[in-house]
């Protein structure tokens, strides 16, 4: 009984989907390789090297360069996920048990891909630097918040801004582990995960309906993906670009992760209510 309840829990359902998508081939973006590729046509080798070793902000990369690189990545990922979604819609209703989970997983996988790309452009640290398939809790938390921003939740916007503020203030090279895993931001991570678990179930239902008719379902599925993915990616880009972490000339120190005492300074941060959590942002 308890096991069934956990399966039905929206928060658990979302985390299960997130972790499964993170293990798919090609989902994890190598930070150095991506930054070198994205900035190659617009920046000097010295600036690129500094962007990789520190951050694009520390390298003083111009906002218009980052904007173009971000838009190029958004267009690429949107076209790719839409094409895959359309292809998955072709088999029709008889193949639904196989195609719908795969389509959902690849959709979330592409959300992870664009989240990483935008994060690296706007001076967030490497999110998948560890070895193996495991995703550490801080990375899982921050990706959850990025997804929340993409879906337009107010709490996610506030929490991502808070995490970025901590990192900018302390010129830290890594995510604030305590705040994200059992500190001031953690309650918001859980709330956002629960909200996304419900939201993605609704979205999966819409995708299922669109696949019920072969060929026509393929076109509808691809269009539905394009119509949802593109604005979500743009929403995340806008939010990350406006954070203090992305401001040019923000230097990154060689210091450790934010420690517990530093995080405690932020404990006055108020938690939005459940109603605020589900209020979408424009």
Short mmCIF file of C-alpha atoms in Angstrom, two decimals:
data_model
loop_
_atom_site.label_atom_id
_atom_site.label_comp_id
_atom_site.label_asym_id
_atom_site.label_seq_id
_atom_site.Cartn_x
_atom_site.Cartn_y
_atom_site.Cartn_z
CA UNK A 1 0.00 0.00 0.00
CA UNK A 2 2.79 2.36 0.91
CA UNK A 3 4.66 1.50 -2.26
CA UNK A 4 1.62 2.27 -4.38
CA UNK A 5 1.18 5.60 -2.64
CA UNK A 6 4.79 6.50 -3.44
CA UNK A 7 4.25 5.66 -7.11
CA UNK A 8 1.19 7.91 -7.22
CA UNK A 9 2.96 10.74 -5.41
CA UNK A 10 3.50 13.53 -7.98
CA UNK A 11 6.82 14.54 -6.46
CA UNK A 12 8.20 10.99 -6.65
CA UNK A 13 6.79 10.56 -10.16
CA UNK A 14 8.59 13.69 -11.36
CA UNK A 15 11.93 12.75 -9.81
CA UNK A 16 11.69 9.26 -11.31
CA UNK A 17 11.11 10.75 -14.76
CA UNK A 18 13.90 13.31 -14.32
CA UNK A 19 16.47 10.71 -13.27
CA UNK A 20 15.44 8.31 -16.04
CA UNK A 21 15.79 11.04 -18.67
CA UNK A 22 19.20 12.04 -17.28
CA UNK A 23 20.48 8.54 -18.10
CA UNK A 24 19.49 8.68 -21.77
CA UNK A 25 22.35 8.81 -24.30
CA UNK A 26 23.27 12.33 -25.37
CA UNK A 27 21.34 14.10 -22.63
CA UNK A 28 24.32 15.26 -20.58
CA UNK A 29 26.16 18.23 -22.06
CA UNK A 30 29.90 18.54 -21.61
CA UNK A 31 30.33 22.10 -20.37
CA UNK A 32 33.75 22.81 -21.91
CA UNK A 33 32.90 21.30 -25.30
CA UNK A 34 29.62 23.20 -25.48
CA UNK A 35 31.04 26.58 -24.47
CA UNK A 36 33.90 26.27 -26.95
CA UNK A 37 31.47 25.40 -29.73
CA UNK A 38 28.89 28.05 -28.84
CA UNK A 39 31.42 30.88 -28.48
CA UNK A 40 33.90 29.88 -31.21
CA UNK A 41 32.63 32.25 -33.90
CA UNK A 42 32.22 35.25 -31.63
CA UNK A 43 35.06 35.28 -29.10
CA UNK A 44 38.84 35.16 -28.98
CA UNK A 45 40.60 32.00 -27.81
CA UNK A 46 41.67 33.80 -24.63
CA UNK A 47 38.08 34.78 -23.83
CA UNK A 48 36.85 31.26 -24.53
CA UNK A 49 39.56 29.75 -22.35
CA UNK A 50 38.65 32.07 -19.50
CA UNK A 51 34.93 31.36 -19.97
CA UNK A 52 35.67 27.64 -19.65
CA UNK A 53 38.09 27.94 -16.72
CA UNK A 54 35.91 30.45 -14.87
CA UNK A 55 32.59 31.59 -16.39
CA UNK A 56 31.39 33.56 -19.42
CA UNK A 57 30.56 36.40 -17.02
CA UNK A 58 34.09 36.39 -15.62
CA UNK A 59 35.42 36.42 -19.17
CA UNK A 60 33.34 39.52 -19.89
CA UNK A 61 31.47 37.89 -22.80
CA UNK A 62 29.04 40.47 -24.18
CA UNK A 63 25.32 40.00 -23.54
CA UNK A 64 24.51 40.06 -27.26
CA UNK A 65 26.95 37.20 -27.89
CA UNK A 66 25.38 35.10 -25.16
CA UNK A 67 21.91 35.99 -26.44
CA UNK A 68 22.76 34.78 -29.95
CA UNK A 69 24.37 31.59 -28.66
CA UNK A 70 21.36 30.91 -26.43
CA UNK A 71 18.89 31.49 -29.27
CA UNK A 72 20.87 29.22 -31.59
CA UNK A 73 20.79 26.45 -28.98
CA UNK A 74 17.08 26.94 -28.34
CA UNK A 75 16.29 26.69 -32.06
CA UNK A 76 18.42 23.57 -32.43
CA UNK A 77 16.92 21.75 -29.46
CA UNK A 78 13.36 22.79 -30.36
CA UNK A 79 13.69 21.49 -33.92
CA UNK A 80 15.22 18.25 -32.69
CA UNK A 81 12.66 17.49 -29.98
CA UNK A 82 9.75 18.39 -32.29
CA UNK A 83 11.01 16.07 -35.03
CA UNK A 84 11.47 13.21 -32.58
CA UNK A 85 8.02 13.81 -31.13
CA UNK A 86 6.43 13.70 -34.58
CA UNK A 87 8.28 10.48 -35.42
CA UNK A 88 7.09 8.91 -32.18
CA UNK A 89 3.50 9.76 -33.10
CA UNK A 90 3.44 7.79 -36.35
CA UNK A 91 2.66 4.25 -35.04
CA UNK A 92 -0.80 5.23 -33.78
CA UNK A 93 -2.97 3.89 -31.03
CA UNK A 94 -1.74 0.27 -31.13
CA UNK A 95 1.78 1.35 -30.17
CA UNK A 96 0.79 3.77 -27.40
CA UNK A 97 2.24 1.73 -24.51
CA UNK A 98 5.67 1.92 -26.16
CA UNK A 99 5.65 5.38 -27.74
CA UNK A 100 4.16 7.56 -25.03
CA UNK A 101 6.72 6.80 -22.29
CA UNK A 102 9.57 7.10 -24.82
CA UNK A 103 8.21 10.40 -26.12
CA UNK A 104 7.85 11.79 -22.61
CA UNK A 105 11.36 10.70 -21.68
CA UNK A 106 12.95 12.23 -24.76
CA UNK A 107 10.97 15.45 -24.20
CA UNK A 108 12.29 15.69 -20.64
CA UNK A 109 15.73 14.76 -21.95
CA UNK A 110 15.68 17.75 -24.28
CA UNK A 111 14.49 19.95 -21.45
CA UNK A 112 17.59 18.79 -19.59
CA UNK A 113 19.79 19.52 -22.61
CA UNK A 114 18.60 23.11 -23.06
CA UNK A 115 18.68 23.68 -19.29
CA UNK A 116 22.36 22.74 -19.21
CA UNK A 117 23.26 24.80 -22.27
CA UNK A 118 21.55 27.93 -20.97
CA UNK A 119 22.99 27.42 -17.51
CA UNK A 120 26.54 27.20 -18.84
CA UNK A 121 26.13 30.27 -21.03
CA UNK A 122 24.83 32.26 -18.09
CA UNK A 123 27.65 31.21 -15.75
CA UNK A 124 26.27 28.30 -13.74
CA UNK A 125 28.77 25.56 -12.81
CA UNK A 126 29.07 22.10 -14.35
CA UNK A 127 25.92 20.19 -13.40
CA UNK A 128 27.11 16.69 -14.32
CA UNK A 129 30.76 16.71 -13.38
CA UNK A 130 30.66 13.46 -11.42
CA UNK A 131 31.38 9.99 -12.79
CA UNK A 132 28.72 7.39 -13.51
CA UNK A 133 24.99 7.65 -14.05
CA UNK A 134 24.10 9.00 -10.61
CA UNK A 135 22.75 12.53 -10.30
CA UNK A 136 23.71 14.21 -7.04
CA UNK A 137 20.97 15.77 -4.95
CA UNK A 138 22.03 19.38 -5.54
CA UNK A 139 22.00 18.91 -9.31
CA UNK A 140 18.63 17.17 -9.13
CA UNK A 141 17.29 20.07 -7.09
CA UNK A 142 18.55 22.85 -9.33
CA UNK A 143 17.33 21.09 -12.47
CA UNK A 144 13.92 20.75 -10.83
CA UNK A 145 13.91 24.49 -10.24
CA UNK A 146 14.99 25.17 -13.84
CA UNK A 147 12.05 23.06 -15.02
CA UNK A 148 9.81 25.03 -12.69
CA UNK A 149 10.97 28.26 -14.31
CA UNK A 150 10.25 26.75 -17.72
CA UNK A 151 6.71 25.90 -16.60
CA UNK A 152 6.25 29.42 -15.21
CA UNK A 153 6.01 28.78 -11.47
CA UNK A 154 6.65 31.77 -9.23
CA UNK A 155 8.36 29.74 -6.51
CA UNK A 156 10.91 28.34 -8.95
CA UNK A 157 11.76 31.83 -10.20
CA UNK A 158 12.32 33.03 -6.66
CA UNK A 159 14.33 29.96 -5.65
CA UNK A 160 16.61 30.03 -8.71
CA UNK A 161 17.25 33.71 -8.10
CA UNK A 162 18.08 32.96 -4.49
CA UNK A 163 20.55 30.21 -5.39
CA UNK A 164 22.19 32.41 -8.03
CA UNK A 165 22.41 35.23 -5.50
CA UNK A 166 24.17 32.98 -2.99
CA UNK A 167 26.69 31.90 -5.60
CA UNK A 168 27.32 35.41 -6.91
CA UNK A 169 27.69 36.83 -3.42
CA UNK A 170 30.19 34.17 -2.36
CA UNK A 171 31.86 33.82 -5.80
CA UNK A 172 31.42 30.06 -5.45
CA UNK A 173 32.28 27.56 -8.18
CA UNK A 174 29.78 24.91 -7.11
CA UNK A 175 26.13 24.67 -6.23
CA UNK A 176 25.15 25.50 -2.62
CA UNK A 177 24.61 21.93 -1.47
CA UNK A 178 22.96 22.62 1.87
CA UNK A 179 20.47 25.19 0.60
CA UNK A 180 19.36 22.90 -2.22
CA UNK A 181 19.25 19.59 -0.37
CA UNK A 182 18.05 20.29 3.18
CA UNK A 183 18.34 24.04 3.71
CA UNK A 184 16.42 27.16 2.88
CA UNK A 185 15.63 26.32 -0.77
CA UNK A 186 14.87 22.63 -0.29
CA UNK A 187 11.18 23.02 0.68
CA UNK A 188 10.60 24.88 -2.57
CA UNK A 189 12.33 22.16 -4.56
CA UNK A 190 9.88 19.60 -3.15
CA UNK A 191 6.87 21.80 -3.86
CA UNK A 192 7.98 22.51 -7.41
CA UNK A 193 8.63 18.79 -8.00
CA UNK A 194 5.10 17.97 -6.85
CA UNK A 195 3.63 20.64 -9.10
CA UNK A 196 5.63 19.39 -12.08
CA UNK A 197 4.58 15.81 -11.39
CA UNK A 198 0.95 16.84 -11.80
CA UNK A 199 1.65 19.15 -14.74
CA UNK A 200 3.58 16.56 -16.71
CA UNK A 201 0.86 13.98 -16.18
CA UNK A 202 -1.61 16.38 -17.79
CA UNK A 203 0.81 17.06 -20.64
CA UNK A 204 1.37 13.33 -21.17
CA UNK A 205 -2.41 12.86 -21.45
CA UNK A 206 -2.59 15.54 -24.15
CA UNK A 207 0.25 13.83 -26.00
CA UNK A 208 -1.52 10.48 -25.71
CA UNK A 209 -4.67 11.88 -27.28
CA UNK A 210 -2.68 13.46 -30.12
CA UNK A 211 -1.14 10.06 -30.97
CA UNK A 212 -4.44 8.20 -31.19
CA UNK A 213 -4.74 8.76 -34.97
CA UNK A 214 -1.77 7.61 -37.11
CA UNK A 215 -0.03 10.22 -39.32
CA UNK A 216 -2.40 12.96 -38.24
CA UNK A 217 -1.30 12.19 -34.71
CA UNK A 218 2.33 12.61 -35.76
CA UNK A 219 1.72 16.15 -37.03
CA UNK A 220 -0.29 17.07 -33.95
CA UNK A 221 2.32 15.61 -31.62
CA UNK A 222 5.17 17.48 -33.29
CA UNK A 223 3.22 20.74 -33.29
CA UNK A 224 2.25 20.30 -29.65
CA UNK A 225 5.88 19.76 -28.68
CA UNK A 226 7.02 22.82 -30.65
CA UNK A 227 4.31 24.98 -29.12
CA UNK A 228 5.25 24.02 -25.55
CA UNK A 229 9.03 23.55 -25.70
CA UNK A 230 9.98 26.80 -27.45
CA UNK A 231 8.30 29.25 -25.04
CA UNK A 232 9.49 27.24 -22.03
CA UNK A 233 13.11 27.41 -23.22
CA UNK A 234 12.79 31.14 -23.87
CA UNK A 235 11.34 31.65 -20.40
CA UNK A 236 14.33 29.95 -18.78
CA UNK A 237 16.76 31.91 -20.94
CA UNK A 238 15.19 35.22 -19.96
CA UNK A 239 15.31 34.37 -16.28
CA UNK A 240 18.90 33.12 -16.21
CA UNK A 241 20.13 36.06 -18.30
CA UNK A 242 18.69 38.50 -15.77
CA UNK A 243 20.35 37.01 -12.69
CA UNK A 244 23.39 38.57 -10.96
CA UNK A 245 25.41 35.45 -11.72
CA UNK A 246 25.27 36.34 -15.43
CA UNK A 247 26.53 39.91 -15.03
CA UNK A 248 29.81 40.50 -16.94
CA UNK A 249 33.09 40.56 -15.03
CA UNK A 250 31.72 38.42 -12.19
CA UNK A 251 34.88 36.61 -11.08
CA UNK A 252 34.80 33.05 -9.78
CA UNK A 253 37.02 32.17 -6.86
CA UNK A 254 38.65 28.83 -6.21
CA UNK A 255 36.72 28.52 -2.97
CA UNK A 256 34.68 25.58 -1.80
CA UNK A 257 30.95 25.02 -1.96
CA UNK A 258 28.87 27.40 0.11
CA UNK A 259 29.03 26.09 3.66
CA UNK A 260 26.24 25.78 6.18
CA UNK A 261 27.03 29.06 7.92
CA UNK A 262 26.83 31.05 4.73
CA UNK A 263 23.50 29.49 3.85
CA UNK A 264 22.15 30.21 7.30
CA UNK A 265 22.47 33.92 6.57
CA UNK A 266 19.64 33.47 4.09
CA UNK A 267 17.21 31.71 6.41
CA UNK A 268 14.98 34.79 6.49
CA UNK A 269 13.88 33.89 2.96
CA UNK A 270 10.11 33.44 3.08
CA UNK A 271 8.49 30.41 1.50
CA UNK A 272 5.62 31.09 -0.97
CA UNK A 273 2.34 29.43 -0.24
CA UNK A 274 0.98 26.51 -2.25
CA UNK A 275 -1.27 28.96 -4.10
CA UNK A 276 1.69 31.12 -5.09
CA UNK A 277 3.56 28.03 -6.25
CA UNK A 278 1.03 27.24 -8.92
CA UNK A 279 0.62 30.83 -10.07
CA UNK A 280 2.26 30.99 -13.53
CA UNK A 281 4.70 33.73 -14.46
CA UNK A 282 4.62 35.46 -17.80
#
